[in-house]
CSV table of C-alpha atoms in Angstrom, one decimal:
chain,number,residue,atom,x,y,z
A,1,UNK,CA,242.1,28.8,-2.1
A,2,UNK,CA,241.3,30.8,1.5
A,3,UNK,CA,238.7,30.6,3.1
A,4,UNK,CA,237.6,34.3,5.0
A,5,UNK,CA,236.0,34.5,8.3
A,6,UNK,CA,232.8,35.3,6.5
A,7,UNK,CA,233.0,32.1,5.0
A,8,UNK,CA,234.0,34.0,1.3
A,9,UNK,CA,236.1,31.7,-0.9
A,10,UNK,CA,239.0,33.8,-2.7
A,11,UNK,CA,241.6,32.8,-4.8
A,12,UNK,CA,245.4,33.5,-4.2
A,13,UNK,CA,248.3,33.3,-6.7
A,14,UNK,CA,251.5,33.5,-4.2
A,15,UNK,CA,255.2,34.0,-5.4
A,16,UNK,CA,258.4,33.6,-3.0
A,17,UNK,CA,261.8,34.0,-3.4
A,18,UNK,CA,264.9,34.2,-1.2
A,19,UNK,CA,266.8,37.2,0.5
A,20,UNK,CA,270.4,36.1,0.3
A,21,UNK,CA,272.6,38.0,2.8
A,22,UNK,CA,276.0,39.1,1.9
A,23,UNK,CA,277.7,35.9,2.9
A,24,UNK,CA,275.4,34.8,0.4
A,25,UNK,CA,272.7,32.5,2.7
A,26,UNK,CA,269.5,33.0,2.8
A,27,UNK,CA,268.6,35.1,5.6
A,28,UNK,CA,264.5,35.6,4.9
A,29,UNK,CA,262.1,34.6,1.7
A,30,UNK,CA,259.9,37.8,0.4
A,31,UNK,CA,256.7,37.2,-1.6
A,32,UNK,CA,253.6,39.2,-3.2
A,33,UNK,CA,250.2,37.4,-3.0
A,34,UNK,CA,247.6,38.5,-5.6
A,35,UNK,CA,243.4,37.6,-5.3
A,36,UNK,CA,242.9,35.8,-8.2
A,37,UNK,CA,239.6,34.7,-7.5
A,38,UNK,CA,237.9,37.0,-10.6
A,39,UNK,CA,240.4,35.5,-12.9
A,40,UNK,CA,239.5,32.4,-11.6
A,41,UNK,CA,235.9,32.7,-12.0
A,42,UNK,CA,236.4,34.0,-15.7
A,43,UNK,CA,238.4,31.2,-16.6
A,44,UNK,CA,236.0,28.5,-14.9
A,45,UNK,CA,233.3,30.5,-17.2
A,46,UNK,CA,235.4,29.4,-20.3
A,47,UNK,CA,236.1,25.8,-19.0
A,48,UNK,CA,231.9,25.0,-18.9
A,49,UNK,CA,231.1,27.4,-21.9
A,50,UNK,CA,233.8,25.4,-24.5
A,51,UNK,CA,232.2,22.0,-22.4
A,52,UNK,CA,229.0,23.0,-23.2
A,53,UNK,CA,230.0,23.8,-26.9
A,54,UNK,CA,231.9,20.6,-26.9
A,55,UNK,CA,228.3,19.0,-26.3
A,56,UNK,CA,226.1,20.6,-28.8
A,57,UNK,CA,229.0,20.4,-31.6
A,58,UNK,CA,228.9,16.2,-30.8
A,59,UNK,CA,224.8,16.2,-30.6
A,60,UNK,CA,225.0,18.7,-34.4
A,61,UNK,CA,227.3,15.9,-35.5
A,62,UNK,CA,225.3,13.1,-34.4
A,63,UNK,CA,222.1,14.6,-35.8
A,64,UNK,CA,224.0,15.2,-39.2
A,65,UNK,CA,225.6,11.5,-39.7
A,66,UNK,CA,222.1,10.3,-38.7
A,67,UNK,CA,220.1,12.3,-41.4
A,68,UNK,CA,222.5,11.9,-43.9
A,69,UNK,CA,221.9,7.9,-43.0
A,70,UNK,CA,217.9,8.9,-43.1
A,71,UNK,CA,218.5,10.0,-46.6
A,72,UNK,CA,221.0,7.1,-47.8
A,73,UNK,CA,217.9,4.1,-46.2
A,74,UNK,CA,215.4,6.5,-48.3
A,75,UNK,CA,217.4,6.4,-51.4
A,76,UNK,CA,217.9,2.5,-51.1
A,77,UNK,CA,214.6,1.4,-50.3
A,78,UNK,CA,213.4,4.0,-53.7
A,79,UNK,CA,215.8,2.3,-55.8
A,80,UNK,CA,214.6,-1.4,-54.6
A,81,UNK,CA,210.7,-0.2,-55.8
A,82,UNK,CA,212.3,0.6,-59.0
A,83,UNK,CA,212.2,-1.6,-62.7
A,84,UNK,CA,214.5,1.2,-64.5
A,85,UNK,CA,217.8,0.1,-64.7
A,86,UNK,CA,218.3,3.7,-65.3
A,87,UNK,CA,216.8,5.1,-62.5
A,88,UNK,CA,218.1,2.2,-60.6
A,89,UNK,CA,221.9,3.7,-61.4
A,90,UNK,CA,220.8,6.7,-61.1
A,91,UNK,CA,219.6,6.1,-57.4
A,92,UNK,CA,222.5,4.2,-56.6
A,93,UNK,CA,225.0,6.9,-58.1
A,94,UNK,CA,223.4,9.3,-55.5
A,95,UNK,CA,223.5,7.1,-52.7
A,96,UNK,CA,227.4,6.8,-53.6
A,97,UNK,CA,227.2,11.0,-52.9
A,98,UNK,CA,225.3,10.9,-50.6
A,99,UNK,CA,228.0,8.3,-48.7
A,100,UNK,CA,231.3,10.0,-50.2
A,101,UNK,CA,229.9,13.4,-48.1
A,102,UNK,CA,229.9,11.1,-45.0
A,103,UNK,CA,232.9,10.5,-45.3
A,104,UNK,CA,233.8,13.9,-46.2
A,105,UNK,CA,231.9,15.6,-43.4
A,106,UNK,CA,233.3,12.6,-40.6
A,107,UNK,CA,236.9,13.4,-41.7
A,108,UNK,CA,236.8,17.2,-41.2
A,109,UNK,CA,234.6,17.1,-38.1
A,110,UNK,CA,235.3,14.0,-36.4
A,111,UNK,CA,239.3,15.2,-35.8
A,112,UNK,CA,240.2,16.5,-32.7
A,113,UNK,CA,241.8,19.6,-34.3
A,114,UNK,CA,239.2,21.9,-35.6
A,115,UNK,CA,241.7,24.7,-36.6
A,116,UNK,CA,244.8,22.9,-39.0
A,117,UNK,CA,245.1,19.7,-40.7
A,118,UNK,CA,247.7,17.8,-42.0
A,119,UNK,CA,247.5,17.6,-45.6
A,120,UNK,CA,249.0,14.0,-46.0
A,121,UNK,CA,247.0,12.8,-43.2
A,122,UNK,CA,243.3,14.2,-44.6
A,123,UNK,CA,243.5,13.3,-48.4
A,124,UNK,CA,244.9,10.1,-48.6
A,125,UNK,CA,242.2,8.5,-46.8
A,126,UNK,CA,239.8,11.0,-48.1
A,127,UNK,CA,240.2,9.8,-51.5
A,128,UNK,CA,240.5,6.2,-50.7
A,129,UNK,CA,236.9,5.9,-48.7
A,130,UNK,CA,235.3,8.3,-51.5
A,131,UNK,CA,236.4,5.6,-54.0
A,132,UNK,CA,235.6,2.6,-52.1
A,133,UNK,CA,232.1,4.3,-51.8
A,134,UNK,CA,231.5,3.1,-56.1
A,135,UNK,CA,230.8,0.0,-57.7
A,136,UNK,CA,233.6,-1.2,-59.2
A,137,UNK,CA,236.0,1.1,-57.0
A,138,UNK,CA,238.6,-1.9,-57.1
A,139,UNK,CA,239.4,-1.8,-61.1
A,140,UNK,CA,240.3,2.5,-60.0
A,141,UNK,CA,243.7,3.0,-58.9
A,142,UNK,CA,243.9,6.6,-57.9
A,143,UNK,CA,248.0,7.6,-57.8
A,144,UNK,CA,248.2,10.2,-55.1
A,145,UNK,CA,251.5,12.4,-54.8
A,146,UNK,CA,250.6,14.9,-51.8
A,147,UNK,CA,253.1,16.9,-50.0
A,148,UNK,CA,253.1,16.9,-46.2
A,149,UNK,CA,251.9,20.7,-45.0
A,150,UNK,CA,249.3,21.8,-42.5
A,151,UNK,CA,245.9,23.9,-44.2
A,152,UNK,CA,243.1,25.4,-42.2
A,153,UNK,CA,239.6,23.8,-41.7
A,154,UNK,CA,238.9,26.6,-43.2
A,155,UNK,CA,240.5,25.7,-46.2
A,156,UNK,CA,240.7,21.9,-46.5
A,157,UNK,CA,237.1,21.9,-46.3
A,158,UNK,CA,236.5,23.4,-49.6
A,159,UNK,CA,239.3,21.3,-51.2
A,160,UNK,CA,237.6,18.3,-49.7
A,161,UNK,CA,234.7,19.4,-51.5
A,162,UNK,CA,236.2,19.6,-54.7
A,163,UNK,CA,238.4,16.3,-54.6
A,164,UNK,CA,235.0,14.9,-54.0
A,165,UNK,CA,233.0,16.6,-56.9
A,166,UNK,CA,236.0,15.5,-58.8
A,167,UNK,CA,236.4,11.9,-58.0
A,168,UNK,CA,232.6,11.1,-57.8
């Protein structure tokens, strides 16, 4: 960073490199400065733009896992006005759903990575916590043979879908 007379901050990328005589010693260094200050500028752009979007996609998260919790409390306190057993199970089948797309949505958009996945590292725990979500869930053993291999977000996200739809 320079400052000019004028009291203008620019940016400088500098390169050197020695000038070797023919006895092989270095007799001078030669360079090339480049003003990098619009480079600069674009790139601090990008730094607060993807903070920024780092910010609403935590706040869209936040909002999400707290509605979905909105609609689990609704669901509970329903089923606790109701004499059905019926509609009791019923109730309580859908507040199982309703928490095994929790998980779902906290596994693919809680991880740090929002382009690949591993596989091995995704299911597993997927299908454990969607289980766990049931009554009974402890008299279900779920064998699980996965291969380790990356898949898009873009991907997994529908397969996530359908292991839940399956397993619930």
């Amino acid at each position: 960073r320079i400052i000019k007379p004028d009291g203008d901050v620019r940016w400088i990328s500098a390169r050197t490199y020695p000038v070797t005589g023919p006895d092989g010693e270095i007799i001078k260094f030669a360079g090339i400065a480049e003003d990098i200050t619009e480079k600069k500028i674009q790139n601090d752009n990008i730094q607060r733009l993807l903070a920024e979007k780092e910010l609403i996609l935590k706040e869209v998260h936040h909002r999400i896992k707290n509605n979905m919790n909105t609609v689990h409390s609704l669901l509970s306190l329903q089923a606790g006005f109701l004499e059905d057993p019926l509609a009791i199970t019923a109730l309580q089948d859908t507040i199982c759903r309703v928490d095994s797309m929790v998980v779902l949505y906290d596994k693919l958009y809680s991880s740090h990575n929002f382009q690949d996945i591993s596989v091995l590292t995704y299911l597993p725990s997927l299908i454990d916590e969607i289980i766990a979500n049931f009554q009974g869930s402890e008299s279900v053993r779920v064998e699980k043979k996965i291969d380790d291999f990356i898949l898009s977000v873009k991907t997994l996200q529908p397969l996530g879908i359908i292991i839940n739809e399956l397993l619930t």
